[in-house]
Amino acid sequence: MKISLSELDWPQFGLWIGIIAGILLVFLAVLIFLAYHKK
Amino acid sequence: MDKKDENKVAKAAKYYDDTRLKSASESSIEALYTLYDSGPNGLNDEQIDVHREEHGRNVVVKSKKKNVWVRFFLSFVNPFTAVLLVLAAVSFLTDYILASADKSATASIIILVLVSVSGTFRFFQEEKSGKTLEKLSNLVETTTAVMRGGHPQEIPLDEVVVGDVVSFAVGDLISADVRILSAKDFFVSQSALSGESEPIEKTVDLKSNLQGLSDRSNLAFLGSTVVSGSAKALVIAVGNDTMFGAIASKSTSQKKEKTAFDKGVDSVSWLLVRFMLVMVPAVFLINGFTKHDWLQAFLFAISVAVGLTPEMLPMIVTSCLAKGAITMGKKKVIVKNINSIQNFGAMDVLCTDKTGTLTQDRVALEDHLNINGVTDYRVLRHAFLNSYYQTGLKNLMDQSIIQKTKELSANNPALQGLDKIYTKVDEIPFDFQRKRMSVVVNDASGKTQMISKGALEEILSICTYCESGDGVVPLDETILKKVRDMVADYSRRGFRVIAVAQKNNPSAVGAFSTNDEKDMVLIGYLIFFDPPKESTAKALAHLHEYGVATKVLTGDSAEVAEYIFSLVGLPFTGCLLGKDVEAMDQESLQIAVEKCNLFAKLSPEDKARVVQALRANGHVVGYMGDGINDAPALKAADIGISVDTAVDIAKESAHVILLEKDLEVLVDGIIEGRKTYANMIKYIKMTASSNFGNIFSELAAAALLPFLPMLPLQLLLLNLIYDFSCIAIPFDNVDKEYLQNPRKWDSSSLGRFMIWMGPTSSIFDWLTYAVMFFVICPLCAGGHWGDPGTDSALFTALFQTGWFVESMASQSLVIHMIRSDKIPLFQSRSSWQLFLATGLAVAVAIALPFIPGVSSSLGLAPLPWLYFAYLALTILLYMLLATFAKNLYKRRYGEVL
């Protein structure tokens, strides 16, 4: 490792992980809704 | 035949050198014997060799098979290779020719190796499939009756030579272009040649008013089939010298009718192509504007296009079908048309003839009765003369009559030496309109008599008298009722009844015709029994278990068939007779065919109508039969099934030939068809959904990343390795439950599967982007992207390698999660071949960055241990999420595949 873990841009990383997690949750919510609300 | 085909045929016929046939039609038979060094006794061995040497073998080569090198070259012609070659050229230009220092052609060489490996593999795979299918189809042989050295014999069609004297009976294929030597009510269908479906009479004499070669009455042509009557003929032309050969070799492309599955596969391809057409320009423009390297952006866009092109789809489909055909071949089911396999799996109604499929095909003559119901050898003697002297196809009943007479003749002088006492004068062959056959014989005293036998009603319709104990008496209503009651009683007990009639001194030789079939004397009946096979009940129960309804279509009486139903445990739901079918319009027939499962007293056309009505109701219909009367229905069905021992026309009309006439073999075929379908749909759904997911990943990367998420070459390599791992899909296991129901192509399920499963993989791709960009790459490259101390080349290479490996692992391993409705590994396991192939694909992707030389040429960089810890975790999460999404999908739509 050329730099230490503390030098990483954790806030930016956290932001993106949050965005991805949000998309995942929305996606899953849609799937669950569709699965349990059949036409 | 459509307009285009008609033009092609007309063109071929125009250029066809018909001099030989025209001259044969106009010459006398003696002159032809001299010209072709033949005679009434046929050819001898020496002549056969000479004629074969001079005129060739009787094989029609439809289109010349391409040279092996041309075939090898063509395996490389696809968009995938084209893009790789462009990449190789660009790479050679930038890394070698234009490079000022450190010239390296390694990348170009690697690309060329990729091209060679993929093309060569494709070539061998296609050669192997082709050869296996050819070998399988050779197992089914069509033969023809020929006179050689004075002895009649059956030889394979391709061994017929010019000068052979051949015989034809009902149901035969005309084996070459021939000149008729003798004929009796000989009608042939030339539809394969002229598109004309009406049978044409062929005679010894040339009739005037000639329109064209095919209208010449004393010539018959290869590809025609005998509809009725019998004939002897001299072979004039064989193989490509025949009219059929000329047409076949002229037509360069043979149009295949597309099945529902073909159309489905096409729709998948087009769907992906449409995605590509939107995606590629978007990716190109976004990358070009954000990264300002238009060449790389262009190459990346092209690689994305290649990645989305399902270039392996045709090969996987062929490979699945070929594998299915081989497995079915081992189970004695020969697939003539490889596409029929998917219809096998989709079949939900099996229509079958009764004789030989439900029954033992061992029709035994149980009794021979006069009209009073008493055993009478006179009835048997007349039946023998009819069966023995008729020259058409000797069916099981004829064989049984001859056999029984021979057995009984030892103790019964009245049955001895019949073939010596009587000589044949003439005959009227069987046809499906009259449903009877007649022969005329005379004895030493000069007495001439006509003997007819056939279905009861058809014989009664030509009888005005009957032979009772009091001699010949008029056939009045009382006797008719007695006769019908007795026959109905036998039928109800499962016996087949054939009536025999006779009359003395019919018309003179030559003038004898169907008009003579009147005012005959009914002399008695023959009682046959054809017991059901022991395996039938079990096989029918199996078919029912696998969701296939069985319907029996027979020319026999309803009573006999009903009796067989009761013996084999088939629940009887209703019966429709031939006359009912004929009286119904299409709409009412479509309703009736759903209710009934027995169709009796059917003509060949009725059988075809019933099959068509079932198909119109949306069923995928299989038809199993082996007789001439089954040919139209075999053609009308989605899948025509016949047996090796069937008449030529039935074998020719069928898509599948069983080497054993057993319904149980059919169940194996159905299972194999469904397995093949399951594996194909597995590949299509998984590839389509992962490609759909990649679209989101690549769009996000193009918009957000300062560099390409993967090099064009890496993207192509990923695609290649993935495609290789998919080659094991045809060998994968299929869940037992999946095989329980007929599988019909449903394109609506593909779209929703793509939308449901695709984004799941994108989410993990984005996660990988974030982890690589913010954690792993900065840690290894010495800083964040854009920072002064950061090794940006290493940063990019690491990022691209990280996505390369994650993409490969997720794409390959998810196969195990969504290949079945069940819980992966615990409830349903992939085949070892699929485990091995996907494992190898992931291993190769992981290993490549660590191979010195190769790694740098591909722009990859060795990944740190931290990455692998992340990879293990992310793949595990992805598998769990994919399984969860799959279960939700199953909950909504009932099943995954």
PDB file of C-alpha atoms in Angstrom, chain B residues 311-547:
ATOM      1  CA  GLU B 311     -22.727 -13.749 -31.645  1.00  0.00           C
ATOM      2  CA  MET B 312     -22.550 -17.082 -29.873  1.00  0.00           C
ATOM      3  CA  LEU B 313     -26.315 -17.501 -29.784  1.00  0.00           C
ATOM      4  CA  PRO B 314     -26.630 -19.449 -33.065  1.00  0.00           C
ATOM      5  CA  MET B 315     -23.738 -21.675 -32.052  1.00  0.00           C
ATOM      6  CA  ILE B 316     -25.106 -22.380 -28.580  1.00  0.00           C
ATOM      7  CA  VAL B 317     -28.545 -23.106 -30.028  1.00  0.00           C
ATOM      8  CA  THR B 318     -27.086 -25.456 -32.661  1.00  0.00           C
ATOM      9  CA  SER B 319     -24.869 -27.030 -30.056  1.00  0.00           C
ATOM     10  CA  CYS B 320     -27.839 -27.612 -27.689  1.00  0.00           C
ATOM     11  CA  LEU B 321     -29.910 -29.055 -30.525  1.00  0.00           C
ATOM     12  CA  ALA B 322     -27.059 -31.234 -31.806  1.00  0.00           C
ATOM     13  CA  LYS B 323     -26.437 -32.528 -28.314  1.00  0.00           C
ATOM     14  CA  GLY B 324     -30.162 -33.290 -28.011  1.00  0.00           C
ATOM     15  CA  ALA B 325     -30.123 -35.064 -31.390  1.00  0.00           C
ATOM     16  CA  ILE B 326     -27.148 -37.191 -30.359  1.00  0.00           C
ATOM     17  CA  THR B 327     -28.705 -38.169 -27.023  1.00  0.00           C
ATOM     18  CA  MET B 328     -31.964 -39.003 -28.775  1.00  0.00           C
ATOM     19  CA  GLY B 329     -30.032 -41.034 -31.364  1.00  0.00           C
ATOM     20  CA  LYS B 330     -28.647 -43.140 -28.536  1.00  0.00           C
ATOM     21  CA  LYS B 331     -32.234 -43.758 -27.443  1.00  0.00           C
ATOM     22  CA  LYS B 332     -33.093 -44.912 -30.969  1.00  0.00           C
ATOM     23  CA  VAL B 333     -34.896 -41.696 -31.933  1.00  0.00           C
ATOM     24  CA  ILE B 334     -33.493 -40.263 -35.160  1.00  0.00           C
ATOM     25  CA  VAL B 335     -34.111 -36.572 -35.664  1.00  0.00           C
ATOM     26  CA  LYS B 336     -34.299 -35.741 -39.362  1.00  0.00           C
ATOM     27  CA  ASN B 337     -34.707 -32.033 -38.836  1.00  0.00           C
ATOM     28  CA  ILE B 338     -32.736 -30.713 -35.897  1.00  0.00           C
ATOM     29  CA  ASN B 339     -35.284 -27.969 -35.211  1.00  0.00           C
ATOM     30  CA  SER B 340     -37.918 -30.603 -34.399  1.00  0.00           C
ATOM     31  CA  ILE B 341     -36.255 -31.151 -31.033  1.00  0.00           C
ATOM     32  CA  GLN B 342     -37.755 -28.000 -29.594  1.00  0.00           C
ATOM     33  CA  ASN B 343     -41.159 -29.022 -30.951  1.00  0.00           C
ATOM     34  CA  PHE B 344     -40.708 -32.359 -29.200  1.00  0.00           C
ATOM     35  CA  GLY B 345     -40.354 -30.534 -25.919  1.00  0.00           C
ATOM     36  CA  ALA B 346     -43.264 -28.224 -26.685  1.00  0.00           C
ATOM     37  CA  MET B 347     -45.656 -30.990 -27.785  1.00  0.00           C
ATOM     38  CA  ASP B 348     -48.793 -31.137 -25.618  1.00  0.00           C
ATOM     39  CA  VAL B 349     -50.989 -33.339 -27.782  1.00  0.00           C
ATOM     40  CA  LEU B 350     -49.889 -36.600 -29.332  1.00  0.00           C
ATOM     41  CA  CYS B 351     -52.109 -37.970 -32.043  1.00  0.00           C
ATOM     42  CA  THR B 352     -51.375 -41.532 -32.894  1.00  0.00           C
ATOM     43  CA  ASP B 353     -52.507 -44.193 -35.226  1.00  0.00           C
ATOM     44  CA  LYS B 354     -53.801 -47.256 -33.431  1.00  0.00           C
ATOM     45  CA  THR B 355     -52.202 -50.161 -35.256  1.00  0.00           C
ATOM     46  CA  GLY B 356     -48.675 -50.855 -34.191  1.00  0.00           C
ATOM     47  CA  THR B 357     -48.370 -47.966 -31.776  1.00  0.00           C
ATOM     48  CA  LEU B 358     -51.007 -48.862 -29.234  1.00  0.00           C
ATOM     49  CA  THR B 359     -51.202 -52.427 -30.480  1.00  0.00           C
ATOM     50  CA  GLN B 360     -48.561 -55.056 -31.070  1.00  0.00           C
ATOM     51  CA  ASP B 361     -48.463 -54.659 -34.846  1.00  0.00           C
ATOM     52  CA  ARG B 362     -48.907 -58.413 -35.000  1.00  0.00           C
ATOM     53  CA  VAL B 363     -52.337 -58.683 -36.575  1.00  0.00           C
ATOM     54  CA  ALA B 364     -53.436 -62.290 -36.221  1.00  0.00           C
ATOM     55  CA  LEU B 365     -56.196 -63.844 -38.328  1.00  0.00           C
ATOM     56  CA  GLU B 366     -58.427 -65.348 -35.663  1.00  0.00           C
ATOM     57  CA  ASP B 367     -61.203 -66.765 -37.845  1.00  0.00           C
ATOM     58  CA  HIS B 368     -62.694 -66.871 -41.335  1.00  0.00           C
ATOM     59  CA  LEU B 369     -66.477 -67.018 -41.233  1.00  0.00           C
ATOM     60  CA  ASN B 370     -69.263 -67.294 -43.729  1.00  0.00           C
ATOM     61  CA  ILE B 371     -72.208 -64.976 -43.333  1.00  0.00           C
ATOM     62  CA  ASN B 372     -73.860 -67.361 -40.882  1.00  0.00           C
ATOM     63  CA  GLY B 373     -70.879 -66.970 -38.561  1.00  0.00           C
ATOM     64  CA  VAL B 374     -69.496 -70.464 -39.164  1.00  0.00           C
ATOM     65  CA  THR B 375     -65.788 -71.113 -39.861  1.00  0.00           C
ATOM     66  CA  ASP B 376     -65.464 -71.666 -43.608  1.00  0.00           C
ATOM     67  CA  TYR B 377     -62.260 -72.527 -45.510  1.00  0.00           C
ATOM     68  CA  ARG B 378     -63.764 -71.261 -48.741  1.00  0.00           C
ATOM     69  CA  VAL B 379     -63.665 -67.728 -47.296  1.00  0.00           C
ATOM     70  CA  LEU B 380     -60.006 -68.162 -46.379  1.00  0.00           C
ATOM     71  CA  ARG B 381     -59.187 -69.553 -49.838  1.00  0.00           C
ATOM     72  CA  HIS B 382     -60.653 -66.500 -51.553  1.00  0.00           C
ATOM     73  CA  ALA B 383     -58.962 -64.143 -49.109  1.00  0.00           C
ATOM     74  CA  PHE B 384     -55.660 -65.909 -49.785  1.00  0.00           C
ATOM     75  CA  LEU B 385     -55.985 -65.480 -53.552  1.00  0.00           C
ATOM     76  CA  ASN B 386     -56.712 -61.787 -53.082  1.00  0.00           C
ATOM     77  CA  SER B 387     -53.812 -61.183 -50.684  1.00  0.00           C
ATOM     78  CA  TYR B 388     -51.332 -63.404 -52.500  1.00  0.00           C
ATOM     79  CA  TYR B 389     -51.869 -61.993 -55.973  1.00  0.00           C
ATOM     80  CA  GLN B 390     -52.240 -58.299 -55.186  1.00  0.00           C
ATOM     81  CA  THR B 391     -49.001 -56.542 -56.043  1.00  0.00           C
ATOM     82  CA  GLY B 392     -49.454 -53.424 -53.931  1.00  0.00           C
ATOM     83  CA  LEU B 393     -48.162 -53.020 -50.432  1.00  0.00           C
ATOM     84  CA  LYS B 394     -48.800 -56.226 -48.475  1.00  0.00           C
ATOM     85  CA  ASN B 395     -50.065 -54.997 -45.157  1.00  0.00           C
ATOM     86  CA  LEU B 396     -50.147 -56.897 -41.892  1.00  0.00           C
ATOM     87  CA  MET B 397     -53.546 -58.392 -42.657  1.00  0.00           C
ATOM     88  CA  ASP B 398     -52.412 -59.726 -46.038  1.00  0.00           C
ATOM     89  CA  GLN B 399     -49.352 -61.242 -44.419  1.00  0.00           C
ATOM     90  CA  SER B 400     -51.505 -62.791 -41.718  1.00  0.00           C
ATOM     91  CA  ILE B 401     -53.931 -64.320 -44.279  1.00  0.00           C
ATOM     92  CA  ILE B 402     -51.058 -65.846 -46.296  1.00  0.00           C
ATOM     93  CA  GLN B 403     -49.404 -67.154 -43.139  1.00  0.00           C
ATOM     94  CA  LYS B 404     -52.615 -68.687 -41.765  1.00  0.00           C
ATOM     95  CA  THR B 405     -53.435 -70.376 -45.090  1.00  0.00           C
ATOM     96  CA  LYS B 406     -49.983 -71.933 -45.200  1.00  0.00           C
ATOM     97  CA  GLU B 407     -50.353 -73.203 -41.634  1.00  0.00           C
ATOM     98  CA  LEU B 408     -53.769 -74.727 -42.236  1.00  0.00           C
ATOM     99  CA  SER B 409     -52.959 -76.152 -45.659  1.00  0.00           C
ATOM    100  CA  ALA B 410     -51.087 -79.133 -44.149  1.00  0.00           C
ATOM    101  CA  ASN B 411     -54.342 -80.674 -42.923  1.00  0.00           C
ATOM    102  CA  ASN B 412     -56.666 -79.176 -45.465  1.00  0.00           C
ATOM    103  CA  PRO B 413     -56.450 -80.169 -49.129  1.00  0.00           C
ATOM    104  CA  ALA B 414     -58.769 -77.310 -50.142  1.00  0.00           C
ATOM    105  CA  LEU B 415     -56.014 -74.866 -49.195  1.00  0.00           C
ATOM    106  CA  GLN B 416     -53.132 -76.667 -50.857  1.00  0.00           C
ATOM    107  CA  GLY B 417     -51.347 -75.464 -54.011  1.00  0.00           C
ATOM    108  CA  LEU B 418     -53.624 -72.466 -54.526  1.00  0.00           C
ATOM    109  CA  ASP B 419     -50.823 -70.500 -56.193  1.00  0.00           C
ATOM    110  CA  LYS B 420     -50.498 -73.311 -58.766  1.00  0.00           C
ATOM    111  CA  ILE B 421     -54.185 -73.904 -59.377  1.00  0.00           C
ATOM    112  CA  TYR B 422     -54.996 -70.232 -59.923  1.00  0.00           C
ATOM    113  CA  THR B 423     -53.235 -67.731 -62.108  1.00  0.00           C
ATOM    114  CA  LYS B 424     -53.601 -64.011 -61.786  1.00  0.00           C
ATOM    115  CA  VAL B 425     -55.322 -62.173 -64.597  1.00  0.00           C
ATOM    116  CA  ASP B 426     -55.606 -58.629 -63.282  1.00  0.00           C
ATOM    117  CA  GLU B 427     -56.081 -56.477 -60.208  1.00  0.00           C
ATOM    118  CA  ILE B 428     -57.437 -53.171 -58.963  1.00  0.00           C
ATOM    119  CA  PRO B 429     -55.121 -51.939 -56.210  1.00  0.00           C
ATOM    120  CA  PHE B 430     -56.268 -50.550 -52.894  1.00  0.00           C
ATOM    121  CA  ASP B 431     -57.011 -46.884 -52.459  1.00  0.00           C
ATOM    122  CA  PHE B 432     -58.443 -44.817 -49.638  1.00  0.00           C
ATOM    123  CA  GLN B 433     -61.544 -43.745 -51.511  1.00  0.00           C
ATOM    124  CA  ARG B 434     -62.750 -47.285 -52.251  1.00  0.00           C
ATOM    125  CA  LYS B 435     -61.151 -48.855 -49.151  1.00  0.00           C
ATOM    126  CA  ARG B 436     -60.997 -52.245 -50.873  1.00  0.00           C
ATOM    127  CA  MET B 437     -58.893 -54.168 -53.385  1.00  0.00           C
ATOM    128  CA  SER B 438     -59.786 -56.654 -56.062  1.00  0.00           C
ATOM    129  CA  VAL B 439     -57.914 -59.311 -58.003  1.00  0.00           C
ATOM    130  CA  VAL B 440     -59.048 -61.399 -60.953  1.00  0.00           C
ATOM    131  CA  VAL B 441     -57.862 -65.006 -61.170  1.00  0.00           C
ATOM    132  CA  ASN B 442     -58.670 -67.954 -63.366  1.00  0.00           C
ATOM    133  CA  ASP B 443     -58.253 -71.652 -62.815  1.00  0.00           C
ATOM    134  CA  ALA B 444     -57.321 -74.571 -65.067  1.00  0.00           C
ATOM    135  CA  SER B 445     -60.940 -74.968 -66.205  1.00  0.00           C
ATOM    136  CA  GLY B 446     -60.855 -71.412 -67.520  1.00  0.00           C
ATOM    137  CA  LYS B 447     -63.237 -70.047 -64.897  1.00  0.00           C
ATOM    138  CA  THR B 448     -62.465 -66.428 -64.224  1.00  0.00           C
ATOM    139  CA  GLN B 449     -63.482 -64.808 -60.962  1.00  0.00           C
ATOM    140  CA  MET B 450     -62.984 -61.493 -59.280  1.00  0.00           C
ATOM    141  CA  ILE B 451     -62.317 -61.465 -55.524  1.00  0.00           C
ATOM    142  CA  SER B 452     -62.622 -58.283 -53.490  1.00  0.00           C
ATOM    143  CA  LYS B 453     -61.860 -57.678 -49.872  1.00  0.00           C
ATOM    144  CA  GLY B 454     -62.043 -54.560 -47.751  1.00  0.00           C
ATOM    145  CA  ALA B 455     -63.865 -52.686 -44.993  1.00  0.00           C
ATOM    146  CA  LEU B 456     -67.390 -54.039 -44.372  1.00  0.00           C
ATOM    147  CA  GLU B 457     -69.445 -51.072 -45.568  1.00  0.00           C
ATOM    148  CA  GLU B 458     -67.290 -50.617 -48.659  1.00  0.00           C
ATOM    149  CA  ILE B 459     -67.741 -54.289 -49.622  1.00  0.00           C
ATOM    150  CA  LEU B 460     -71.470 -54.229 -48.830  1.00  0.00           C
ATOM    151  CA  SER B 461     -71.814 -51.233 -51.140  1.00  0.00           C
ATOM    152  CA  ILE B 462     -70.740 -53.370 -54.121  1.00  0.00           C
ATOM    153  CA  CYS B 463     -72.648 -56.533 -53.171  1.00  0.00           C
ATOM    154  CA  THR B 464     -76.179 -57.338 -54.252  1.00  0.00           C
ATOM    155  CA  TYR B 465     -76.030 -61.027 -53.326  1.00  0.00           C
ATOM    156  CA  CYS B 466     -74.688 -63.172 -50.579  1.00  0.00           C
ATOM    157  CA  GLU B 467     -73.770 -66.795 -50.143  1.00  0.00           C
ATOM    158  CA  SER B 468     -75.862 -68.438 -47.461  1.00  0.00           C
ATOM    159  CA  GLY B 469     -76.390 -72.106 -46.733  1.00  0.00           C
ATOM    160  CA  ASP B 470     -79.023 -72.102 -49.485  1.00  0.00           C
ATOM    161  CA  GLY B 471     -76.651 -70.899 -52.205  1.00  0.00           C
ATOM    162  CA  VAL B 472     -76.512 -67.400 -53.646  1.00  0.00           C
ATOM    163  CA  VAL B 473     -79.433 -65.269 -52.492  1.00  0.00           C
ATOM    164  CA  PRO B 474     -80.190 -61.541 -52.829  1.00  0.00           C
ATOM    165  CA  LEU B 475     -78.713 -59.381 -50.050  1.00  0.00           C
ATOM    166  CA  ASP B 476     -81.928 -58.081 -48.506  1.00  0.00           C
ATOM    167  CA  GLU B 477     -82.476 -55.829 -45.485  1.00  0.00           C
ATOM    168  CA  THR B 478     -82.886 -58.761 -43.083  1.00  0.00           C
ATOM    169  CA  ILE B 479     -79.561 -60.288 -44.078  1.00  0.00           C
ATOM    170  CA  LEU B 480     -77.867 -56.894 -44.064  1.00  0.00           C
ATOM    171  CA  LYS B 481     -79.048 -56.301 -40.492  1.00  0.00           C
ATOM    172  CA  LYS B 482     -77.843 -59.750 -39.438  1.00  0.00           C
ATOM    173  CA  VAL B 483     -74.425 -59.087 -41.043  1.00  0.00           C
ATOM    174  CA  ARG B 484     -74.038 -55.664 -39.470  1.00  0.00           C
ATOM    175  CA  ASP B 485     -75.078 -56.898 -36.013  1.00  0.00           C
ATOM    176  CA  MET B 486     -72.603 -59.731 -36.134  1.00  0.00           C
ATOM    177  CA  VAL B 487     -69.739 -57.496 -37.258  1.00  0.00           C
ATOM    178  CA  ALA B 488     -70.622 -54.866 -34.621  1.00  0.00           C
ATOM    179  CA  ASP B 489     -70.495 -57.581 -31.976  1.00  0.00           C
ATOM    180  CA  TYR B 490     -66.994 -58.610 -33.048  1.00  0.00           C
ATOM    181  CA  SER B 491     -65.862 -54.980 -33.212  1.00  0.00           C
ATOM    182  CA  ARG B 492     -67.051 -54.324 -29.672  1.00  0.00           C
ATOM    183  CA  ARG B 493     -64.874 -57.181 -28.521  1.00  0.00           C
ATOM    184  CA  GLY B 494     -61.839 -55.577 -30.182  1.00  0.00           C
ATOM    185  CA  PHE B 495     -61.721 -57.604 -33.390  1.00  0.00           C
ATOM    186  CA  ARG B 496     -61.167 -56.044 -36.788  1.00  0.00           C
ATOM    187  CA  VAL B 497     -63.479 -57.383 -39.451  1.00  0.00           C
ATOM    188  CA  ILE B 498     -62.780 -57.457 -43.171  1.00  0.00           C
ATOM    189  CA  ALA B 499     -65.398 -58.612 -45.653  1.00  0.00           C
ATOM    190  CA  VAL B 500     -64.748 -60.839 -48.689  1.00  0.00           C
ATOM    191  CA  ALA B 501     -66.838 -60.869 -51.868  1.00  0.00           C
ATOM    192  CA  GLN B 502     -66.615 -62.658 -55.189  1.00  0.00           C
ATOM    193  CA  LYS B 503     -68.130 -62.736 -58.652  1.00  0.00           C
ATOM    194  CA  ASN B 504     -67.608 -64.892 -61.695  1.00  0.00           C
ATOM    195  CA  ASN B 505     -66.669 -63.788 -65.185  1.00  0.00           C
ATOM    196  CA  PRO B 506     -66.006 -60.081 -64.838  1.00  0.00           C
ATOM    197  CA  SER B 507     -64.939 -58.037 -67.887  1.00  0.00           C
ATOM    198  CA  ALA B 508     -62.309 -59.337 -70.256  1.00  0.00           C
ATOM    199  CA  VAL B 509     -58.605 -58.790 -69.637  1.00  0.00           C
ATOM    200  CA  GLY B 510     -57.700 -55.181 -70.301  1.00  0.00           C
ATOM    201  CA  ALA B 511     -61.281 -53.948 -69.957  1.00  0.00           C
ATOM    202  CA  PHE B 512     -61.344 -54.798 -66.272  1.00  0.00           C
ATOM    203  CA  SER B 513     -61.816 -51.744 -64.043  1.00  0.00           C
ATOM    204  CA  THR B 514     -63.436 -50.394 -60.872  1.00  0.00           C
ATOM    205  CA  ASN B 515     -66.737 -50.455 -62.792  1.00  0.00           C
ATOM    206  CA  ASP B 516     -66.641 -54.239 -62.406  1.00  0.00           C
ATOM    207  CA  GLU B 517     -66.822 -53.830 -58.633  1.00  0.00           C
ATOM    208  CA  LYS B 518     -70.619 -54.209 -58.539  1.00  0.00           C
ATOM    209  CA  ASP B 519     -73.242 -56.911 -58.221  1.00  0.00           C
ATOM    210  CA  MET B 520     -70.854 -59.003 -56.194  1.00  0.00           C
ATOM    211  CA  VAL B 521     -71.595 -61.883 -53.856  1.00  0.00           C
ATOM    212  CA  LEU B 522     -70.700 -61.445 -50.178  1.00  0.00           C
ATOM    213  CA  ILE B 523     -69.115 -64.721 -49.063  1.00  0.00           C
ATOM    214  CA  GLY B 524     -67.946 -64.000 -45.526  1.00  0.00           C
ATOM    215  CA  TYR B 525     -65.616 -62.171 -43.180  1.00  0.00           C
ATOM    216  CA  LEU B 526     -62.174 -62.386 -41.779  1.00  0.00           C
ATOM    217  CA  ILE B 527     -61.735 -61.750 -38.069  1.00  0.00           C
ATOM    218  CA  PHE B 528     -58.439 -60.236 -36.958  1.00  0.00           C
ATOM    219  CA  PHE B 529     -57.112 -59.427 -33.544  1.00  0.00           C
ATOM    220  CA  ASP B 530     -54.343 -56.951 -32.841  1.00  0.00           C
ATOM    221  CA  PRO B 531     -53.698 -57.012 -29.087  1.00  0.00           C
ATOM    222  CA  PRO B 532     -52.338 -53.931 -27.309  1.00  0.00           C
ATOM    223  CA  LYS B 533     -48.660 -53.860 -26.455  1.00  0.00           C
ATOM    224  CA  GLU B 534     -47.752 -54.606 -22.885  1.00  0.00           C
ATOM    225  CA  SER B 535     -45.804 -51.358 -22.673  1.00  0.00           C
ATOM    226  CA  THR B 536     -48.650 -49.190 -24.020  1.00  0.00           C
ATOM    227  CA  ALA B 537     -50.534 -48.612 -20.771  1.00  0.00           C
ATOM    228  CA  LYS B 538     -47.357 -47.592 -18.947  1.00  0.00           C
ATOM    229  CA  ALA B 539     -46.221 -45.326 -21.775  1.00  0.00           C
ATOM    230  CA  LEU B 540     -49.623 -43.611 -21.986  1.00  0.00           C
ATOM    231  CA  ALA B 541     -49.564 -43.027 -18.239  1.00  0.00           C
ATOM    232  CA  HIS B 542     -46.072 -41.529 -18.616  1.00  0.00           C
ATOM    233  CA  LEU B 543     -47.209 -39.243 -21.421  1.00  0.00           C
ATOM    234  CA  HIS B 544     -50.082 -38.078 -19.223  1.00  0.00           C
ATOM    235  CA  GLU B 545     -47.645 -37.419 -16.358  1.00  0.00           C
ATOM    236  CA  TYR B 546     -45.559 -35.260 -18.690  1.00  0.00           C
ATOM    237  CA  GLY B 547     -48.590 -33.196 -19.688  1.00  0.00           C
TER     238      GLY B 547
END
